[in-house]
Amino acid sequence: MFLPEIPKIKEPQHVTVNAVFKADRVANAEVTAWLPDHAVIVEDGRISDVVSQSSIADGISDTHEVHELGDVSLLPGLIEAHAHMHTAAGPDPVYTQQSAFNDSKEFFIMRAVDHIRTTLLSGVTTMRDLGGPTDVVFPVRDAVRAGVIPGPRLQLAGAPITTTAGHCWFFGTEADTAEEVVRAIREQVKLGADLIKIMSTGGMFTPTANPRSAQYPVETLRAAVIEAERLNVQIVSHCLAADGVRNCVEAGIHTLIHARWHDSDFSKGLAYDPDIAQMAADKGIWADPTTGHIMIGDVRIAAGDVPARVPHWAVSATTVPEEEHDAVLRDMRKRGVRFVTGLDMGMAHGEFDMSAANAWSFVELLGFSNWEAMAASTVDTAESLRLASETGAIKPGLSADLMAVSGDPSNDIKDLFNCTDVVIEGRLVKRDGRALV
């Protein structure tokens, strides 16, 4: 009986090779300057050395794949600290909201698989998802880790913890008392959560929630922090109101998501408290200002490319200009609060190939230098996510997670959008603009 030639078994995605990546500009370990004409040597998926190209040993091509990337800027892979992989990310806020309510679990999974591949190919090699149905996002993460589908390294919160009918209740875990919140944290960790997300205030995305008011008192948030730390996971909190920020800071929440200071009075604007901001800095609490997707939306709305935002009923009475929010964020930074780069991917205007807008907005809106913005997008956010010993910089011992861009983002930060090559754990997944996965 004739049998056709049996093809070789395809290597799983997680198998790595030894490689050398040469580039005209390579970011130094601190992401503060370029190393000209350098090369990154990778062995078993990790960076073994960073050397000048002229010092590379003869015959290295016998043991390593050598990639001449050319006139590009080679950086650590971007770290995206705020995504919702299952949501639509469309230009129409109403559609984005309705899809989160109405689409099936199967559709969520298919959308998430597409989204994380898009994110990876844009240069993001680590992504933190801050809220999605547990039975959707956990299987997607597990499939990435097993090499079944392509995607960045994933940290997942799973279902966010919220009050009954509170912000994102439709894919969250509803818990009202301190005891219920502690039980929800335990359940999330049991199911495989890498961190905990709790909604300390209402949000713009949920009609039944009030962004101007706190959902949990400080005592409940403190109980949540104690339980998360007992289980050795981080806890972050969505907060759009001054009361929520104050409660989070006093409770010791690890990262403030959005960090906006709306007054609880509908007739007023912000109620910024510099003393609370200073307390956050003194406690080492991070902030994710999500300015990138707001700036993207503003640019597109001004150009007439997308519909205007539909304000939440709680903020429409007294709309606060973005410039006032940005001034508060700049003061928080001046006081020592450190920022992470989270786009709020999946929300309207937060497309999954736009993580570079984080750095762009930090430069344009918050006064960062280009190098400071690139460091925030890589080494700093890795530290915030407790991944600094694994990724976020180009230095020996870390995972070989790299992105190359055409141009020089130290001169023009928008060059971060020009991703040509992506490497994750030593594996090329994009080369010279062409996807390999």
PDB file of N, CA and C in Angstrom, residues 135-198:
ATOM      1  N   ASP A 135     -14.413  32.748  31.721  1.00  0.00           N
ATOM      2  CA  ASP A 135     -14.446  31.580  30.840  1.00  0.00           C
ATOM      3  C   ASP A 135     -14.092  31.918  29.402  1.00  0.00           C
ATOM      4  N   VAL A 136     -13.772  33.172  29.140  1.00  0.00           N
ATOM      5  CA  VAL A 136     -13.278  33.596  27.827  1.00  0.00           C
ATOM      6  C   VAL A 136     -11.778  33.837  27.876  1.00  0.00           C
ATOM      7  N   VAL A 137     -11.338  34.697  28.787  1.00  0.00           N
ATOM      8  CA  VAL A 137      -9.947  35.165  28.742  1.00  0.00           C
ATOM      9  C   VAL A 137      -8.959  34.134  29.283  1.00  0.00           C
ATOM     10  N   PHE A 138      -9.350  33.348  30.286  1.00  0.00           N
ATOM     11  CA  PHE A 138      -8.415  32.367  30.821  1.00  0.00           C
ATOM     12  C   PHE A 138      -8.057  31.295  29.785  1.00  0.00           C
ATOM     13  N   PRO A 139      -9.025  30.724  29.059  1.00  0.00           N
ATOM     14  CA  PRO A 139      -8.644  29.754  28.018  1.00  0.00           C
ATOM     15  C   PRO A 139      -7.763  30.358  26.922  1.00  0.00           C
ATOM     16  N   VAL A 140      -7.995  31.619  26.584  1.00  0.00           N
ATOM     17  CA  VAL A 140      -7.153  32.259  25.578  1.00  0.00           C
ATOM     18  C   VAL A 140      -5.721  32.369  26.089  1.00  0.00           C
ATOM     19  N   ARG A 141      -5.548  32.813  27.320  1.00  0.00           N
ATOM     20  CA  ARG A 141      -4.204  32.884  27.905  1.00  0.00           C
ATOM     21  C   ARG A 141      -3.536  31.517  27.923  1.00  0.00           C
ATOM     22  N   ASP A 142      -4.276  30.497  28.326  1.00  0.00           N
ATOM     23  CA  ASP A 142      -3.693  29.161  28.415  1.00  0.00           C
ATOM     24  C   ASP A 142      -3.276  28.647  27.045  1.00  0.00           C
ATOM     25  N   ALA A 143      -4.046  28.999  26.011  1.00  0.00           N
ATOM     26  CA  ALA A 143      -3.701  28.581  24.652  1.00  0.00           C
ATOM     27  C   ALA A 143      -2.432  29.273  24.171  1.00  0.00           C
ATOM     28  N   VAL A 144      -2.246  30.545  24.546  1.00  0.00           N
ATOM     29  CA  VAL A 144      -1.006  31.249  24.195  1.00  0.00           C
ATOM     30  C   VAL A 144       0.170  30.581  24.889  1.00  0.00           C
ATOM     31  N   ARG A 145       0.024  30.309  26.170  1.00  0.00           N
ATOM     32  CA  ARG A 145       1.134  29.708  26.927  1.00  0.00           C
ATOM     33  C   ARG A 145       1.493  28.320  26.397  1.00  0.00           C
ATOM     34  N   ALA A 146       0.502  27.610  25.866  1.00  0.00           N
ATOM     35  CA  ALA A 146       0.758  26.273  25.330  1.00  0.00           C
ATOM     36  C   ALA A 146       1.286  26.314  23.908  1.00  0.00           C
ATOM     37  N   GLY A 147       1.340  27.509  23.293  1.00  0.00           N
ATOM     38  CA  GLY A 147       1.825  27.617  21.930  1.00  0.00           C
ATOM     39  C   GLY A 147       0.794  27.270  20.876  1.00  0.00           C
ATOM     40  N   VAL A 148      -0.472  27.230  21.255  1.00  0.00           N
ATOM     41  CA  VAL A 148      -1.533  26.880  20.306  1.00  0.00           C
ATOM     42  C   VAL A 148      -1.888  28.064  19.415  1.00  0.00           C
ATOM     43  N   ILE A 149      -1.891  29.262  19.985  1.00  0.00           N
ATOM     44  CA  ILE A 149      -2.195  30.476  19.226  1.00  0.00           C
ATOM     45  C   ILE A 149      -1.135  31.521  19.532  1.00  0.00           C
ATOM     46  N   PRO A 150      -0.888  32.457  18.604  1.00  0.00           N
ATOM     47  CA  PRO A 150       0.098  33.499  18.876  1.00  0.00           C
ATOM     48  C   PRO A 150      -0.487  34.603  19.742  1.00  0.00           C
ATOM     49  N   GLY A 151       0.367  35.155  20.572  1.00  0.00           N
ATOM     50  CA  GLY A 151      -0.055  36.277  21.400  1.00  0.00           C
ATOM     51  C   GLY A 151       1.062  36.709  22.307  1.00  0.00           C
ATOM     52  N   PRO A 152       0.924  37.885  22.915  1.00  0.00           N
ATOM     53  CA  PRO A 152       1.926  38.345  23.864  1.00  0.00           C
ATOM     54  C   PRO A 152       1.832  37.578  25.171  1.00  0.00           C
ATOM     55  N   ARG A 153       2.817  37.751  26.027  1.00  0.00           N
ATOM     56  CA  ARG A 153       2.721  37.256  27.401  1.00  0.00           C
ATOM     57  C   ARG A 153       1.508  37.938  28.045  1.00  0.00           C
ATOM     58  N   LEU A 154       0.664  37.167  28.710  1.00  0.00           N
ATOM     59  CA  LEU A 154      -0.590  37.707  29.226  1.00  0.00           C
ATOM     60  C   LEU A 154      -0.660  37.625  30.744  1.00  0.00           C
ATOM     61  N   GLN A 155      -1.043  38.732  31.349  1.00  0.00           N
ATOM     62  CA  GLN A 155      -1.440  38.777  32.755  1.00  0.00           C
ATOM     63  C   GLN A 155      -2.926  39.093  32.787  1.00  0.00           C
ATOM     64  N   LEU A 156      -3.709  38.269  33.497  1.00  0.00           N
ATOM     65  CA  LEU A 156      -5.163  38.416  33.442  1.00  0.00           C
ATOM     66  C   LEU A 156      -5.777  38.620  34.818  1.00  0.00           C
ATOM     67  N   ALA A 157      -6.723  39.561  34.866  1.00  0.00           N
ATOM     68  CA  ALA A 157      -7.537  39.731  36.067  1.00  0.00           C
ATOM     69  C   ALA A 157      -8.783  38.862  36.016  1.00  0.00           C
ATOM     70  N   GLY A 158      -9.232  38.536  34.807  1.00  0.00           N
ATOM     71  CA  GLY A 158     -10.510  37.837  34.701  1.00  0.00           C
ATOM     72  C   GLY A 158     -11.657  38.777  35.032  1.00  0.00           C
ATOM     73  N   ALA A 159     -12.722  38.240  35.595  1.00  0.00           N
ATOM     74  CA  ALA A 159     -13.897  39.055  35.897  1.00  0.00           C
ATOM     75  C   ALA A 159     -13.554  40.106  36.950  1.00  0.00           C
ATOM     76  N   PRO A 160     -13.795  41.380  36.659  1.00  0.00           N
ATOM     77  CA  PRO A 160     -13.533  42.405  37.672  1.00  0.00           C
ATOM     78  C   PRO A 160     -14.571  42.327  38.784  1.00  0.00           C
ATOM     79  N   ILE A 161     -14.185  42.760  39.956  1.00  0.00           N
ATOM     80  CA  ILE A 161     -15.096  42.745  41.098  1.00  0.00           C
ATOM     81  C   ILE A 161     -15.797  44.098  41.172  1.00  0.00           C
ATOM     82  N   THR A 162     -17.121  44.069  41.228  1.00  0.00           N
ATOM     83  CA  THR A 162     -17.912  45.289  41.215  1.00  0.00           C
ATOM     84  C   THR A 162     -19.143  45.098  42.089  1.00  0.00           C
ATOM     85  N   THR A 163     -19.855  46.168  42.327  1.00  0.00           N
ATOM     86  CA  THR A 163     -21.082  46.081  43.109  1.00  0.00           C
ATOM     87  C   THR A 163     -22.231  45.580  42.231  1.00  0.00           C
ATOM     88  N   THR A 164     -23.340  45.252  42.851  1.00  0.00           N
ATOM     89  CA  THR A 164     -24.526  44.859  42.092  1.00  0.00           C
ATOM     90  C   THR A 164     -24.916  46.007  41.157  1.00  0.00           C
ATOM     91  N   ALA A 165     -24.996  45.717  39.871  1.00  0.00           N
ATOM     92  CA  ALA A 165     -25.272  46.700  38.820  1.00  0.00           C
ATOM     93  C   ALA A 165     -24.186  47.752  38.711  1.00  0.00           C
ATOM     94  N   GLY A 166     -23.005  47.487  39.318  1.00  0.00           N
ATOM     95  CA  GLY A 166     -21.904  48.435  39.262  1.00  0.00           C
ATOM     96  C   GLY A 166     -21.166  48.369  37.939  1.00  0.00           C
ATOM     97  N   HIS A 167     -20.083  49.119  37.864  1.00  0.00           N
ATOM     98  CA  HIS A 167     -19.358  49.252  36.591  1.00  0.00           C
ATOM     99  C   HIS A 167     -18.915  47.886  36.071  1.00  0.00           C
ATOM    100  N   CYS A 168     -19.293  47.611  34.808  1.00  0.00           N
ATOM    101  CA  CYS A 168     -18.959  46.364  34.103  1.00  0.00           C
ATOM    102  C   CYS A 168     -19.552  45.128  34.791  1.00  0.00           C
ATOM    103  N   TRP A 169     -20.701  45.273  35.398  1.00  0.00           N
ATOM    104  CA  TRP A 169     -21.343  44.125  36.045  1.00  0.00           C
ATOM    105  C   TRP A 169     -21.602  42.998  35.054  1.00  0.00           C
ATOM    106  N   PHE A 170     -21.767  43.313  33.767  1.00  0.00           N
ATOM    107  CA  PHE A 170     -22.177  42.322  32.767  1.00  0.00           C
ATOM    108  C   PHE A 170     -21.059  41.360  32.416  1.00  0.00           C
ATOM    109  N   PHE A 171     -19.782  41.664  32.775  1.00  0.00           N
ATOM    110  CA  PHE A 171     -18.759  40.621  32.692  1.00  0.00           C
ATOM    111  C   PHE A 171     -17.930  40.574  33.975  1.00  0.00           C
ATOM    112  N   GLY A 172     -18.510  41.081  35.059  1.00  0.00           N
ATOM    113  CA  GLY A 172     -17.808  41.098  36.327  1.00  0.00           C
ATOM    114  C   GLY A 172     -18.423  40.156  37.347  1.00  0.00           C
ATOM    115  N   THR A 173     -17.846  40.174  38.534  1.00  0.00           N
ATOM    116  CA  THR A 173     -18.366  39.446  39.691  1.00  0.00           C
ATOM    117  C   THR A 173     -18.967  40.471  40.640  1.00  0.00           C
ATOM    118  N   GLU A 174     -20.264  40.369  40.894  1.00  0.00           N
ATOM    119  CA  GLU A 174     -20.940  41.329  41.753  1.00  0.00           C
ATOM    120  C   GLU A 174     -20.740  40.934  43.223  1.00  0.00           C
ATOM    121  N   ALA A 175     -20.234  41.884  44.016  1.00  0.00           N
ATOM    122  CA  ALA A 175     -19.976  41.653  45.436  1.00  0.00           C
ATOM    123  C   ALA A 175     -20.155  42.983  46.147  1.00  0.00           C
ATOM    124  N   ASP A 176     -20.973  43.015  47.178  1.00  0.00           N
ATOM    125  CA  ASP A 176     -21.315  44.278  47.831  1.00  0.00           C
ATOM    126  C   ASP A 176     -20.635  44.487  49.181  1.00  0.00           C
ATOM    127  N   THR A 177     -20.531  43.454  49.991  1.00  0.00           N
ATOM    128  CA  THR A 177     -19.941  43.599  51.315  1.00  0.00           C
ATOM    129  C   THR A 177     -18.466  43.211  51.297  1.00  0.00           C
ATOM    130  N   ALA A 178     -17.780  43.554  52.384  1.00  0.00           N
ATOM    131  CA  ALA A 178     -16.371  43.176  52.483  1.00  0.00           C
ATOM    132  C   ALA A 178     -16.216  41.667  52.421  1.00  0.00           C
ATOM    133  N   GLU A 179     -17.103  40.945  53.060  1.00  0.00           N
ATOM    134  CA  GLU A 179     -17.020  39.485  53.048  1.00  0.00           C
ATOM    135  C   GLU A 179     -17.218  38.941  51.636  1.00  0.00           C
ATOM    136  N   GLU A 180     -18.162  39.508  50.897  1.00  0.00           N
ATOM    137  CA  GLU A 180     -18.389  39.055  49.528  1.00  0.00           C
ATOM    138  C   GLU A 180     -17.195  39.386  48.628  1.00  0.00           C
ATOM    139  N   VAL A 181     -16.576  40.540  48.850  1.00  0.00           N
ATOM    140  CA  VAL A 181     -15.413  40.916  48.049  1.00  0.00           C
ATOM    141  C   VAL A 181     -14.251  39.963  48.317  1.00  0.00           C
ATOM    142  N   VAL A 182     -13.992  39.656  49.575  1.00  0.00           N
ATOM    143  CA  VAL A 182     -12.914  38.727  49.911  1.00  0.00           C
ATOM    144  C   VAL A 182     -13.179  37.359  49.290  1.00  0.00           C
ATOM    145  N   ARG A 183     -14.415  36.905  49.346  1.00  0.00           N
ATOM    146  CA  ARG A 183     -14.761  35.614  48.757  1.00  0.00           C
ATOM    147  C   ARG A 183     -14.542  35.649  47.244  1.00  0.00           C
ATOM    148  N   ALA A 184     -14.890  36.760  46.601  1.00  0.00           N
ATOM    149  CA  ALA A 184     -14.707  36.884  45.152  1.00  0.00           C
ATOM    150  C   ALA A 184     -13.226  36.852  44.784  1.00  0.00           C
ATOM    151  N   ILE A 185     -12.380  37.491  45.591  1.00  0.00           N
ATOM    152  CA  ILE A 185     -10.938  37.457  45.332  1.00  0.00           C
ATOM    153  C   ILE A 185     -10.431  36.028  45.403  1.00  0.00           C
ATOM    154  N   ARG A 186     -10.839  35.315  46.425  1.00  0.00           N
ATOM    155  CA  ARG A 186     -10.403  33.923  46.562  1.00  0.00           C
ATOM    156  C   ARG A 186     -10.850  33.081  45.375  1.00  0.00           C
ATOM    157  N   GLU A 187     -12.073  33.324  44.915  1.00  0.00           N
ATOM    158  CA  GLU A 187     -12.593  32.559  43.781  1.00  0.00           C
ATOM    159  C   GLU A 187     -11.806  32.873  42.510  1.00  0.00           C
ATOM    160  N   GLN A 188     -11.492  34.151  42.282  1.00  0.00           N
ATOM    161  CA  GLN A 188     -10.736  34.527  41.096  1.00  0.00           C
ATOM    162  C   GLN A 188      -9.344  33.900  41.088  1.00  0.00           C
ATOM    163  N   VAL A 189      -8.688  33.928  42.222  1.00  0.00           N
ATOM    164  CA  VAL A 189      -7.347  33.337  42.301  1.00  0.00           C
ATOM    165  C   VAL A 189      -7.430  31.825  42.104  1.00  0.00           C
ATOM    166  N   LYS A 190      -8.450  31.205  42.670  1.00  0.00           N
ATOM    167  CA  LYS A 190      -8.634  29.767  42.484  1.00  0.00           C
ATOM    168  C   LYS A 190      -8.800  29.406  41.008  1.00  0.00           C
ATOM    169  N   LEU A 191      -9.482  30.266  40.267  1.00  0.00           N
ATOM    170  CA  LEU A 191      -9.722  30.009  38.848  1.00  0.00           C
ATOM    171  C   LEU A 191      -8.506  30.322  37.980  1.00  0.00           C
ATOM    172  N   GLY A 192      -7.512  31.031  38.542  1.00  0.00           N
ATOM    173  CA  GLY A 192      -6.288  31.281  37.789  1.00  0.00           C
ATOM    174  C   GLY A 192      -5.966  32.730  37.515  1.00  0.00           C
ATOM    175  N   ALA A 193      -6.587  33.659  38.234  1.00  0.00           N
ATOM    176  CA  ALA A 193      -6.293  35.075  38.004  1.00  0.00           C
ATOM    177  C   ALA A 193      -4.854  35.394  38.386  1.00  0.00           C
ATOM    178  N   ASP A 194      -4.196  36.208  37.562  1.00  0.00           N
ATOM    179  CA  ASP A 194      -2.837  36.666  37.854  1.00  0.00           C
ATOM    180  C   ASP A 194      -2.842  37.897  38.741  1.00  0.00           C
ATOM    181  N   LEU A 195      -3.955  38.611  38.768  1.00  0.00           N
ATOM    182  CA  LEU A 195      -4.121  39.795  39.597  1.00  0.00           C
ATOM    183  C   LEU A 195      -5.608  40.028  39.801  1.00  0.00           C
ATOM    184  N   ILE A 196      -5.949  41.009  40.628  1.00  0.00           N
ATOM    185  CA  ILE A 196      -7.342  41.341  40.922  1.00  0.00           C
ATOM    186  C   ILE A 196      -7.630  42.757  40.451  1.00  0.00           C
ATOM    187  N   LYS A 197      -8.789  42.929  39.816  1.00  0.00           N
ATOM    188  CA  LYS A 197      -9.286  44.255  39.428  1.00  0.00           C
ATOM    189  C   LYS A 197     -10.583  44.500  40.202  1.00  0.00           C
ATOM    190  N   ILE A 198     -10.652  45.653  40.878  1.00  0.00           N
ATOM    191  CA  ILE A 198     -11.864  46.013  41.607  1.00  0.00           C
ATOM    192  C   ILE A 198     -12.302  47.401  41.166  1.00  0.00           C
TER     193      ILE A 198
END
